[in-house]
Coordinates of C-alpha atoms in Angstrom, one line a residue:
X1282 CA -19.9 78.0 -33.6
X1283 CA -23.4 77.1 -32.3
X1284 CA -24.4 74.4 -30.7
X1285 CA -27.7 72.8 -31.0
X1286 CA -30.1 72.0 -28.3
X1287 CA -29.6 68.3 -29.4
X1288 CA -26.0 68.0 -29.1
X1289 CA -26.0 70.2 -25.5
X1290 CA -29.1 67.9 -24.0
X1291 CA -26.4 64.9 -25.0
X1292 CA -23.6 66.3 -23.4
X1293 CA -25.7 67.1 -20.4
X1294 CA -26.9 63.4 -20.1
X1295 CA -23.6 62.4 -20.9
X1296 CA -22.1 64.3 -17.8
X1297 CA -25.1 63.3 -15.7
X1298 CA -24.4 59.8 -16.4
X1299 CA -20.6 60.2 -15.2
X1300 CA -21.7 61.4 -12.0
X1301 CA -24.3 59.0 -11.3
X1302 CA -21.8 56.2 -12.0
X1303 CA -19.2 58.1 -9.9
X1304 CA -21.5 58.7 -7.1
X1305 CA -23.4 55.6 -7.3
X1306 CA -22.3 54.1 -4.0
X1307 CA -21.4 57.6 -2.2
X1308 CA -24.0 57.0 0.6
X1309 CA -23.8 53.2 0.6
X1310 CA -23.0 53.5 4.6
X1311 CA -25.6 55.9 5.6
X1312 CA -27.8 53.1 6.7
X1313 CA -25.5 51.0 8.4
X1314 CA -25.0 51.6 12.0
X1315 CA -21.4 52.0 11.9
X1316 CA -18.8 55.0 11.2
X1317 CA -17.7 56.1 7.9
X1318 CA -16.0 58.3 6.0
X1319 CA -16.9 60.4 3.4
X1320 CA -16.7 59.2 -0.1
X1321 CA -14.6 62.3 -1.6
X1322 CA -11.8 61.8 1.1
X1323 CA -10.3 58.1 -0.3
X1324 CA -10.5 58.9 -3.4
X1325 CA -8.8 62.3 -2.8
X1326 CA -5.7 60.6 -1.2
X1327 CA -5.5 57.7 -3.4
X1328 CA -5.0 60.5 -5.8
X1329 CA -2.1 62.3 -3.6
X1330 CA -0.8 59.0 -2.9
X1331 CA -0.2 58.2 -6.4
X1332 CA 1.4 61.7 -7.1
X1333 CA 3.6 61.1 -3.7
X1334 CA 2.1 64.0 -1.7
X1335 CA 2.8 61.7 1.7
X1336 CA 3.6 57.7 2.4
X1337 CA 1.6 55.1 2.6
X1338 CA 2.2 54.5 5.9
X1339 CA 0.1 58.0 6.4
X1340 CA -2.8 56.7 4.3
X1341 CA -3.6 53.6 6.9
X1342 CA -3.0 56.0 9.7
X1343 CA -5.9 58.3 8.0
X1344 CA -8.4 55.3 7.7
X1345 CA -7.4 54.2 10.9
X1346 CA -7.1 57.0 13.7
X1347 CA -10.8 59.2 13.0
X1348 CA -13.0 56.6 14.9
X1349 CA -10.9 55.2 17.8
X1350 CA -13.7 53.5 19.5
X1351 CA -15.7 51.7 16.6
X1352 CA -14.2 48.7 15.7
X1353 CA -15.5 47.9 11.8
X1354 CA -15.4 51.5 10.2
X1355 CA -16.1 52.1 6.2
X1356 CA -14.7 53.6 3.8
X1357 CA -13.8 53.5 -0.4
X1358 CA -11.6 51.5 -2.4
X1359 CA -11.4 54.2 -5.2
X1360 CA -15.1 54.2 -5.9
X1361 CA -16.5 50.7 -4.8
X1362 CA -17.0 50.4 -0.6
X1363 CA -14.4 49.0 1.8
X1364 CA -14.1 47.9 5.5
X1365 CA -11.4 48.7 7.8
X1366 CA -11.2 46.6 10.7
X1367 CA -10.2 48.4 13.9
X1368 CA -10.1 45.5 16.7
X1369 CA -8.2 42.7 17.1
X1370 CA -10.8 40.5 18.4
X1371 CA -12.8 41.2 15.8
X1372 CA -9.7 40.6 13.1
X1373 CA -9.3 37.2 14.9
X1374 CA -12.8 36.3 14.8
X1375 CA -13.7 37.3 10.9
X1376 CA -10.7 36.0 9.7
X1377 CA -10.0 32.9 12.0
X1378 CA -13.5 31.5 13.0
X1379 CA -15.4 32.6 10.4
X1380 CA -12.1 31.8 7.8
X1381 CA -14.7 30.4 4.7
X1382 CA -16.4 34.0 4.4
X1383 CA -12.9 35.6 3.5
X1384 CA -10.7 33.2 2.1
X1385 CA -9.2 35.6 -1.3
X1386 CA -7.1 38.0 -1.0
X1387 CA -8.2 41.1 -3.6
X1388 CA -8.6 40.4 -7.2
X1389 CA -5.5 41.9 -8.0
X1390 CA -6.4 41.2 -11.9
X1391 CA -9.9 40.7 -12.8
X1392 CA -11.1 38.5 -15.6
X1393 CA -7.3 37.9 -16.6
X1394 CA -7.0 35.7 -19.3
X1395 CA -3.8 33.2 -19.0
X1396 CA -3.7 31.9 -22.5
X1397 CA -2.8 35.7 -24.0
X1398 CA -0.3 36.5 -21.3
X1399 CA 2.5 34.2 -20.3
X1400 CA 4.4 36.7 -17.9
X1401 CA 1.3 37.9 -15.6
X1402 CA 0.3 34.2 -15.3
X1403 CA 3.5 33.4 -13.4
X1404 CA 1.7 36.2 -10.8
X1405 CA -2.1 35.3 -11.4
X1406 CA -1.3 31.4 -10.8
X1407 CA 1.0 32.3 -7.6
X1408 CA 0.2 30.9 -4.2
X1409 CA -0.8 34.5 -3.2
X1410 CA -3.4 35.4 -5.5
X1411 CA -5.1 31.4 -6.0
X1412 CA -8.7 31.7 -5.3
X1413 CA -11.2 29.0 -2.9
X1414 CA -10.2 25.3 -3.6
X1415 CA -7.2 26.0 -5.8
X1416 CA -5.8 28.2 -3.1
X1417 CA -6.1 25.2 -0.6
X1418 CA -5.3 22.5 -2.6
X1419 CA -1.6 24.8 -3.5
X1420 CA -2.0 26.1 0.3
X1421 CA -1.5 22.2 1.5
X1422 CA 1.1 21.1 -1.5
X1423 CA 3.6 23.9 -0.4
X1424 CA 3.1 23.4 3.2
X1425 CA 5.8 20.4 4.1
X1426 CA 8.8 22.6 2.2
X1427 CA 8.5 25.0 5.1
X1428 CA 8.4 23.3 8.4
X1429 CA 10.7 23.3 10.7
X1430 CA 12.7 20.3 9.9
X1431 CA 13.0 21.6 6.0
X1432 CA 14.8 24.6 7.4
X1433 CA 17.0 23.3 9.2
X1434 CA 18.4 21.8 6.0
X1435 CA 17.9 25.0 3.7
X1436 CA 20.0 26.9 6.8
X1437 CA 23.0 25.5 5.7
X1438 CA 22.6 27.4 2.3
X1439 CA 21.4 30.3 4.3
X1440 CA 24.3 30.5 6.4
X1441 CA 27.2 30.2 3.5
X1442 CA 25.4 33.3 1.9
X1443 CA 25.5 35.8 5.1
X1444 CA 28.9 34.4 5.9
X1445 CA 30.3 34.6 2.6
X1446 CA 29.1 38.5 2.7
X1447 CA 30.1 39.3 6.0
X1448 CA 33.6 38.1 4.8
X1449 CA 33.6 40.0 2.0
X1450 CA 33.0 43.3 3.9
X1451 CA 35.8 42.2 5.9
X1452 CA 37.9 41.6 3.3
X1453 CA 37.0 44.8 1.7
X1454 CA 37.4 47.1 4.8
X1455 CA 40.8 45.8 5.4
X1456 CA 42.3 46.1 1.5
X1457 CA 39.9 50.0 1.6
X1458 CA 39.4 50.9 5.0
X1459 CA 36.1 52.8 6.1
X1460 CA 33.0 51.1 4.7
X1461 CA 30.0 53.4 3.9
X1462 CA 27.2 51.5 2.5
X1463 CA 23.3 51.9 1.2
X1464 CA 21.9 49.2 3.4
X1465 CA 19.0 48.7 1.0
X1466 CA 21.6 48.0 -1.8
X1467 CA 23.6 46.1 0.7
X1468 CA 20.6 43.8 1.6
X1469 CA 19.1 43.6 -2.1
X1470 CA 22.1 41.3 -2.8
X1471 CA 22.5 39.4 0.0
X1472 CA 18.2 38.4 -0.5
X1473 CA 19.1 38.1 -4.1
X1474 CA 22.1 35.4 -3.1
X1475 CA 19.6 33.9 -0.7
X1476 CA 16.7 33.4 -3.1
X1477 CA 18.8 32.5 -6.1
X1478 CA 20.4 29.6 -3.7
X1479 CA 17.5 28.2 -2.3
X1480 CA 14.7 29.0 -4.4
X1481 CA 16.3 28.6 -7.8
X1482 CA 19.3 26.3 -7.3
X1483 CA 22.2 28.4 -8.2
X1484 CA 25.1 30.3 -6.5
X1485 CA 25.4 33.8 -7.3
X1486 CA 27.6 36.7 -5.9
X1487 CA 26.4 39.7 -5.7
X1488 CA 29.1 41.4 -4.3
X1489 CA 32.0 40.0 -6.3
X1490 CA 29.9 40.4 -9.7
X1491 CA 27.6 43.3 -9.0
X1492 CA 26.1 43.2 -12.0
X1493 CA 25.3 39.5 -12.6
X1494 CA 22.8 39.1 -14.9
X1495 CA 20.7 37.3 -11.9
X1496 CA 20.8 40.6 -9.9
X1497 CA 20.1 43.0 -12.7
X1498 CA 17.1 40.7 -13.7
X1499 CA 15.6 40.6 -9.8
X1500 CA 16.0 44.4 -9.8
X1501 CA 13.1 44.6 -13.0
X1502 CA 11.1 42.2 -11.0
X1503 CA 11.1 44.2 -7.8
X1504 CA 8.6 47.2 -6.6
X1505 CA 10.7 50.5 -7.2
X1506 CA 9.1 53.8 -5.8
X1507 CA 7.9 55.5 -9.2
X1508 CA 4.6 57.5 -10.7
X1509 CA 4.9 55.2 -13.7
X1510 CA 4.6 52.1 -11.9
X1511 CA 2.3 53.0 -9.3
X1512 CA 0.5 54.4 -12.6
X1513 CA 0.8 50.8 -14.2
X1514 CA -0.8 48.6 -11.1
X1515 CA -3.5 51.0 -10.9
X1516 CA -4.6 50.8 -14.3
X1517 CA -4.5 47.3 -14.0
X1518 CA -6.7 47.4 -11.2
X1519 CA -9.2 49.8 -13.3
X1520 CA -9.3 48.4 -16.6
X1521 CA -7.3 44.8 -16.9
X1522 CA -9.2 44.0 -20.3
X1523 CA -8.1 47.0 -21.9
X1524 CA -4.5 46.6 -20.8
X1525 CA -4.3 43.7 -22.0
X1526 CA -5.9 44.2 -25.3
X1527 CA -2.5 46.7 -25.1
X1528 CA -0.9 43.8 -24.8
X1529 CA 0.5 45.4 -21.2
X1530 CA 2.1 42.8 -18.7
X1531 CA 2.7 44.2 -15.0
X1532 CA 6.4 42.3 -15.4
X1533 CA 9.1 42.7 -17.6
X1534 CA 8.8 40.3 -20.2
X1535 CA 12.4 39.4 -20.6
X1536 CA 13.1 39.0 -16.6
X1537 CA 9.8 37.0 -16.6
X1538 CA 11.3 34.4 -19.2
X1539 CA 14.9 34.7 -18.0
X1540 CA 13.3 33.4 -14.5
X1541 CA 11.1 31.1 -16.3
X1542 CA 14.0 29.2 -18.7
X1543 CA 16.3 28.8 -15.2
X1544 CA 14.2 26.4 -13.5
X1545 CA 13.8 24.5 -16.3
X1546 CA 17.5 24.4 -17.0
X1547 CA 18.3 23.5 -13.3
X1548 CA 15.4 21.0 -13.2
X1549 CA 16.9 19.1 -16.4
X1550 CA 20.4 19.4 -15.3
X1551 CA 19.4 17.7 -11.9
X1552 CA 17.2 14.9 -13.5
X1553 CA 20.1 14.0 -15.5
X1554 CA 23.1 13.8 -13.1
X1555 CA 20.6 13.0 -10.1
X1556 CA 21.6 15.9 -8.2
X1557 CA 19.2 16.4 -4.6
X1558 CA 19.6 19.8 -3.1
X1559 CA 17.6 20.9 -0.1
X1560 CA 15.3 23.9 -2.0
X1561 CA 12.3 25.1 -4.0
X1562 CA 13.7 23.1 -7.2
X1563 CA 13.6 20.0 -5.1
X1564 CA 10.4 20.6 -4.1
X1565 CA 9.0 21.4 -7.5
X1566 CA 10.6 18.0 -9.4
X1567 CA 8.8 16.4 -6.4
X1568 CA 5.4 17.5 -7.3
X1569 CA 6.3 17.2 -11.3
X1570 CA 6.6 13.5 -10.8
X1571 CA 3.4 12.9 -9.2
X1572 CA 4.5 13.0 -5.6
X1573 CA 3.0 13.9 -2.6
X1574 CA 5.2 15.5 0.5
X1575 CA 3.6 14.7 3.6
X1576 CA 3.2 17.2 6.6
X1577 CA 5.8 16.0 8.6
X1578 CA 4.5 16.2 12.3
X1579 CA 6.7 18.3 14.8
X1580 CA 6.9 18.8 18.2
X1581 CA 6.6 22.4 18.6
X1582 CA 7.0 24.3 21.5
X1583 CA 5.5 27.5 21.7
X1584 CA 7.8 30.4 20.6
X1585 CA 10.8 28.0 19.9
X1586 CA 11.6 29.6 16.3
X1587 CA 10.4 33.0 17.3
X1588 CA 8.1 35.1 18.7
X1589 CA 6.6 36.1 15.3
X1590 CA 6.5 33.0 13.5
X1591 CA 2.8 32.1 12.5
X1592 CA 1.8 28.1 12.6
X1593 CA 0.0 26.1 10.1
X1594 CA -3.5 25.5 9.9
X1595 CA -5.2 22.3 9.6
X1596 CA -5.8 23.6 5.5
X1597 CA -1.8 23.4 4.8
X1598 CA -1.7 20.1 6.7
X1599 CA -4.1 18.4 4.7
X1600 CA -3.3 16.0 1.8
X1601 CA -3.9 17.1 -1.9
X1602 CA -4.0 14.8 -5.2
X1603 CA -4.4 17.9 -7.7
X1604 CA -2.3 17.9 -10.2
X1605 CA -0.3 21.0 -10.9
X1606 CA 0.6 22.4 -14.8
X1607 CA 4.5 23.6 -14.7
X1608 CA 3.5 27.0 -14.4
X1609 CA 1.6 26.7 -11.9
X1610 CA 4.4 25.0 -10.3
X1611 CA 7.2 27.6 -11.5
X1612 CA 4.7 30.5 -10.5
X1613 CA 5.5 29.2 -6.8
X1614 CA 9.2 30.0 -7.2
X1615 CA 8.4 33.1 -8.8
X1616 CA 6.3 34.2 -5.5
X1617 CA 9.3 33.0 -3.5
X1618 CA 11.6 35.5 -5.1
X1619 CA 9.3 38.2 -5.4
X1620 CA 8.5 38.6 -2.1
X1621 CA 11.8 37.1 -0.1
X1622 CA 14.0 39.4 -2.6
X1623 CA 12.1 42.5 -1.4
X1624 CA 10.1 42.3 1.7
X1625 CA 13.5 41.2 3.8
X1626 CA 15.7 43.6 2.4
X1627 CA 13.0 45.8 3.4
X1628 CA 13.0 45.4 6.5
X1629 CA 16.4 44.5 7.0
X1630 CA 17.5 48.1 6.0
X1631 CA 15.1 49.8 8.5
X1632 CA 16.7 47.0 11.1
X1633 CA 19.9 48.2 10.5
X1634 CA 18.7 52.0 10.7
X1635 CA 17.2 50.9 14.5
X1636 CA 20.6 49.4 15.5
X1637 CA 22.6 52.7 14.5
X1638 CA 20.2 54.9 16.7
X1639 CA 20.0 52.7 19.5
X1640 CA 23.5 51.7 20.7
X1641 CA 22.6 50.2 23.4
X1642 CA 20.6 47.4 21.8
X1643 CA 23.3 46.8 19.1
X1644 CA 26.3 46.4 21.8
X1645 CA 23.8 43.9 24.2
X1646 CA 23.4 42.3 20.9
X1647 CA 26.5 42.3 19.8
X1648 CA 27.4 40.9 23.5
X1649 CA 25.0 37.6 22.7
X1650 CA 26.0 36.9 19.4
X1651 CA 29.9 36.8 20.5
X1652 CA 29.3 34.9 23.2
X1653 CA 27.5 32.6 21.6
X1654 CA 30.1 32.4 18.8
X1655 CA 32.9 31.8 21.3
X1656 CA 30.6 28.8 22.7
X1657 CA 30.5 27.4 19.4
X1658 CA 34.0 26.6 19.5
X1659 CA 34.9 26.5 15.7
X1660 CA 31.6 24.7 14.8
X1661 CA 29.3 25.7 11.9
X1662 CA 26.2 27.6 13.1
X1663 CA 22.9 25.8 12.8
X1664 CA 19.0 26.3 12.7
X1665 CA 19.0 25.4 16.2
X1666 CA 21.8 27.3 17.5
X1667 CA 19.6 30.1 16.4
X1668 CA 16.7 29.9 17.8
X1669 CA 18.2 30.2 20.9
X1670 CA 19.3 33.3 21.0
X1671 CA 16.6 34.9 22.6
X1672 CA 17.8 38.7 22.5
X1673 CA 18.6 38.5 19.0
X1674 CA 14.6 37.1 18.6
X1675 CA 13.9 39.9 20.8
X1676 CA 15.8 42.6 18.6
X1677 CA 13.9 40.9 15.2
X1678 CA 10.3 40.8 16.7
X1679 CA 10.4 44.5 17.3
X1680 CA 11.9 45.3 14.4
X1681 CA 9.0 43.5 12.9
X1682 CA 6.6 45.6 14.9
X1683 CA 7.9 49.3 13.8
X1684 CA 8.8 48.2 10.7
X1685 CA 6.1 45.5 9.3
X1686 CA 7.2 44.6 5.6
X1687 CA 3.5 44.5 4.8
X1688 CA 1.9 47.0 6.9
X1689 CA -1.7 46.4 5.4
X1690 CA -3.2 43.1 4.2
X1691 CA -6.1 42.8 2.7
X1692 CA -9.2 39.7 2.2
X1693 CA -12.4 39.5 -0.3
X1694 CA -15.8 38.6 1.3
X1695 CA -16.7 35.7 -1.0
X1696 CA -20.0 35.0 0.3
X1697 CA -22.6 37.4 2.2
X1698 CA -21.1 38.1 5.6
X1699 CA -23.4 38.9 8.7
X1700 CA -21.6 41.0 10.9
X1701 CA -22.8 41.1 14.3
X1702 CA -21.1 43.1 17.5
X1703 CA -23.9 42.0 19.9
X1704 CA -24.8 45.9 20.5
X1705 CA -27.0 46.5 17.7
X1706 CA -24.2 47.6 15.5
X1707 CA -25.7 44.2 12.7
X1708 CA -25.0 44.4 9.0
X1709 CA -24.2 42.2 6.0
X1710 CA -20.9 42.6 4.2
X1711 CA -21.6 41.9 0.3
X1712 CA -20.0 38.9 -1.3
X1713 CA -16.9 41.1 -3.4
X1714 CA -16.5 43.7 -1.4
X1715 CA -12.9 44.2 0.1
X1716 CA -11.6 44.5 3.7
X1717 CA -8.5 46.1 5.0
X1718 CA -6.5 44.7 8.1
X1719 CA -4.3 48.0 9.5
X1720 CA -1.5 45.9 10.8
X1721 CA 0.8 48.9 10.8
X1722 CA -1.9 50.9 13.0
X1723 CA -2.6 48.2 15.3
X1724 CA 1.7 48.0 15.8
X1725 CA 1.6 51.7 16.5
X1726 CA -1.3 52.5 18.5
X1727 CA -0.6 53.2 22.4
X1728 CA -3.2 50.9 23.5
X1729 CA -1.6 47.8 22.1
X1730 CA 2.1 49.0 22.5
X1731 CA 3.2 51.8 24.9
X1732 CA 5.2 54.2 24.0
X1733 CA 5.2 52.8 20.4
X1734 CA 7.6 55.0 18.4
X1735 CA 10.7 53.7 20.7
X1736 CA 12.3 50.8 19.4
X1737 CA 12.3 48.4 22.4
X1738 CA 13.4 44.6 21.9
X1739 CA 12.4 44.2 25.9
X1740 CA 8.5 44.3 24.8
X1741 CA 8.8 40.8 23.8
X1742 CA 11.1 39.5 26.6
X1743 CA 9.8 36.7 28.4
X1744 CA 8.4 39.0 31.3
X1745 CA 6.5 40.9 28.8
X1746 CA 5.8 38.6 26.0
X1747 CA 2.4 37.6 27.3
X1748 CA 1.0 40.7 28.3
X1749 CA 1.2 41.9 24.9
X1750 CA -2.4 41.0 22.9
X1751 CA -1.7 38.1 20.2
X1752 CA -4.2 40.0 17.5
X1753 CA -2.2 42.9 17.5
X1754 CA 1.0 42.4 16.7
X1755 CA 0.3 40.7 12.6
X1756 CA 3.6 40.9 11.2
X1757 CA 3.1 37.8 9.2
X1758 CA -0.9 38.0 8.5
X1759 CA -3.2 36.2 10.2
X1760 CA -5.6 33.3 10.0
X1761 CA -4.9 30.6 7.6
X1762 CA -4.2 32.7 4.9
X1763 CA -0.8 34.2 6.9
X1764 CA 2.4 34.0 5.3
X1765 CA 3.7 30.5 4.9
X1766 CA 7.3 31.8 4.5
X1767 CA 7.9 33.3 8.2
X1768 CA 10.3 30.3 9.6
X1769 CA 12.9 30.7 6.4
X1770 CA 12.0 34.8 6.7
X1771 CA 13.2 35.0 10.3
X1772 CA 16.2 32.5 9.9
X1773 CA 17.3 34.9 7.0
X1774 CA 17.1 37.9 8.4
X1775 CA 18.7 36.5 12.2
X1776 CA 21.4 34.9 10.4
X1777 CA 22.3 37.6 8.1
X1778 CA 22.3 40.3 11.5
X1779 CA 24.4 37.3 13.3
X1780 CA 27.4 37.5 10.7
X1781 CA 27.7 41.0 10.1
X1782 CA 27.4 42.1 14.0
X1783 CA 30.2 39.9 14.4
X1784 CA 32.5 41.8 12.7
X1785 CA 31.4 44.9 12.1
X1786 CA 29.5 47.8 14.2
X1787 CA 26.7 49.8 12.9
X1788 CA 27.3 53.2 12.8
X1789 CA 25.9 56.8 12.3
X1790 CA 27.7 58.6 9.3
X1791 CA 27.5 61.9 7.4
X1792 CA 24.6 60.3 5.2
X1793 CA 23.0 59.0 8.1
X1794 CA 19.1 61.0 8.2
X1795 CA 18.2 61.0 11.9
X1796 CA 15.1 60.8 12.1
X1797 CA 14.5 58.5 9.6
X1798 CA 11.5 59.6 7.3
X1799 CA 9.8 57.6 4.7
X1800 CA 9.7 58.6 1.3
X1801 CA 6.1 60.1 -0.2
X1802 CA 4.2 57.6 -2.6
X1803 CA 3.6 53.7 -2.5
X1804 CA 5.4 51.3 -1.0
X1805 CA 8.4 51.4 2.1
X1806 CA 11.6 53.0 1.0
X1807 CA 13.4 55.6 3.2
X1808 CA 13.4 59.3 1.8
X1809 CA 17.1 59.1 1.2
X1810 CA 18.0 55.4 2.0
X1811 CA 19.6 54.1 4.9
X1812 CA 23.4 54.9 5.2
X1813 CA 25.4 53.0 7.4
X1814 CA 29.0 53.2 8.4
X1815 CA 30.2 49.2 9.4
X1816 CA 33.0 49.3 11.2
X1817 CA 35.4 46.7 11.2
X1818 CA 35.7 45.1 14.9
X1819 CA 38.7 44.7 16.1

């Protein structure tokens, strides 16, 4: 079949026109003064990233390690330009002093319309992807429920949960004898108990009733390796109108309601038989009656709950008199499961993983925590009591360091940036454009942290604590826009290590993968999960 000069000039412009849109911003860096790489290579491994040709982790390490001595490099976001920031200082400076230039985090979901999609607005309207004055205003309202002195009270429901498993795996390895477990698996349900208890008001078991509808529900919710769904959030990136003309929702419609219909529940129940419980649901009937919690003031003394905790800035101790829709309230909650149900059991299996391959850290560890146990004599542990165990903080903060839960974070320049290293390296950042903080990188380069591939809690001892520098060590973000969960993070995680060192040792066993390698694709997840034989103590 011919084809006629018309119809082949068409599909020639049509093909030149792709290209030019493709390349359109391929040599946006050649006149900047700064590094670069080359437009083909980003988009190349966001392309083997998605089909799980190597780990995430590798993709920072490739944006980070070409240029070691420039300290702003760019690069591409698919097709649209990107920075990289390479220096602390400079981190600290763009993102602390100069905050009001990059306040967002990336538009996760452009032009998202709430009123067509219920499920994504519990996302969209979540503390972590608010936008400029609704961001603050939410930033400042949240604040008080996460203080110090709030913790201390929410410990209590803390504590029941890793006791009540730890006594269950006793229970269980004295009926069964050896215990071989999945730590991911193992720590899914302990977060799930957590988060259930103190974010949404309810006691679950995990490990009596493994498949409690609660469970199976925070299981939909939470970011599985997988081509489809690293697929899903990329088209959602690409093309949100047309997704959701497909009427396409990132979550699962039925866990999104089932989440949704439980605080309301709770939140009735409680108004009616005047139950007060020390969580989230408190918090939110609060703020649904008009109230505003107050910033209590603390005297804090530096490093008293832990080397990583971030503080507040003056934006979350301010006062606020928006008032908040209930979804915008429940979204909070949402937020509060969807990251504490994943991020610590994250981390908490690749914790676990450190404490089998270095045996001498889990037995000094396991030294402090008895002793410290024996000094309670027979009383209930407390926030406190914690925070004074400065090993196990030791232990935790490098744990945080190898294994950041969110090795990259990300901010969007919302207004013209003028970025100046004094050395005629001078150029504007563009209001929109997106800029990557390597936190991962920075925890593994040499420069920063000797020898960093060993897992060594005596980095952050009190000798060696202030030699390290404070802008490169990010486990919780930085700037006002860090995470506002660290203190209940840590006292999960330290808690949860306390109860289950006490009875049981970590152990290497036949599923055991020494060295531990991370599986190819998006996200953190071990190659062939983190086995662990606990043995019972005697």
């Amino acid at each position: 079949m011919e084809i006629s000069l018309l119809t082949l000039l068409i599909i020639l412009a049509v093909i030149f026109l792709c290209y030019m849109s493709v390349t359109k911003n391929f040599y946006y860096f050649c006149d900047k003064p700064v590094a670069s790489l080359k437009p083909t290579i980003p988009i190349i491994n966001t392309f083997l990233l998605l089909f799980e040709k190597f780990s995430f982790f590798d993709l920072i390490d490739q944006l980070y390690k070409p240029f070691p001595n420039s300290k702003i490099i760019g690069t591409f976001n698919l097709l649209s330009p990107m920075w990289v920031v390479r220096d602390p200082d400079t981190v600290k400076k763009m993102f602390v002093k100069d905050f009001d230039h990059f306040v967002d985090h990336q538009s996760f979901i452009k032009d998202f319309d709430q009123s067509t999609n219920e499920v994504d607005a519990l996302f969209t309207n979540s503390l972590f992807l608010l936008k400029q004055q609704k961001w603050r205003d939410m930033r400042a309202t949240l604040s008080p429920a996460f203080t110090g002195s709030k913790m201390r009270l929410m410990f209590e429901l803390v504590r029941e949960t890793a006791k009540a498993m730890s006594t269950h795996f006793v229970q269980e390895a004295k009926t069964n004898g050896r215990q071989v477990h999945e730590m991911k698996d193992v720590f899914s349900r302990f977060t799930n108990d957590v988060i259930a208890s103190c974010a949404f008001g309810i006691k679950v078991d995990s490990f009596a009733e493994k498949e409690n509808s609660f469970f199976t529900m925070a299981k939909k919710m939470s970011f599985r390796p997988g081509k489809l769904m690293t697929l899903k959030f990329t088209l959602f990136m690409m093309f949100p109108k047309v997704m959701q003309k497909l009427n396409m929702s990132i979550f699962d419609r039925d866990m999104a309601m089932f989440f949704k219909q439980i605080i309301r529940d709770t939140i009735q129940t409680r108004e009616k038989h005047n139950i007060v419980r020390p969580d989230m649901i408190n918090l939110l009937m609060q703020l649904k009656t008009g109230s505003n919690i107050s910033h209590e003031q603390e005297n804090k003394v530096k490093d008293a709950e832990g080397f990583a905790t971030v503080e507040e800035s003056a934006i979350g101790k301010s006062t606020t008199s928006r008032v908040w829709t209930e979804t915008e309230l429940i979204a909070q909650c949402f937020l509060f499961f969807l990251a504490g149900f994943e991020t610590a059991s994250t981390f908490l299996q690749f914790l676990s993983h450190e404490l089998v391959v270095n045996t001498e850290v889990q037995q000094k560890l396991y030294e402090e925590i008895k002793s410290f146990e024996e000094g309670l004599e027979g009383k209930p542990l407390s926030y406190d009591d914690i925070q004074k165990m400065k090993y196990l903080d030791m232990v935790i903060t490098e744990g945080l360091r190898k294994w950041p839960p969110a090795p990259v974070i990300d901010r969007e320049c919302v207004k013209d940036y003028v970025y100046d290293e004094g050395n005629g390296v001078k150029f504007t950042i563009e209001k929109g454009q997106l800029i990557w903080i390597p936190i991962f990188s920075y925890h593994m380069d040499p420069k920063y942290f000797p020898n960093p591939e060993k897992f060594d809690p005596e980095r952050f001892s009190d000798e060696n604590k202030d030699s390290i520098h404070p802008g490169a060590y990010l486990p919780f973000g930085v700037g006002p826009r860090n995470c506002i969960g660290s203190r209940f993070a840590l006292m999960e995680v330290k808690a949860v290590i306390y109860y289950l060192l006490l009875n049981f040792s970590f152990e290497v066993c036949e599923k055991t993968q020494i060295p531990l390698k991370l599986r190819s694709g998006f996200g953190m997840f071990a190659e062939k999960g983190v086995w662990v034989d606990l043995k019972l103590r005697k």
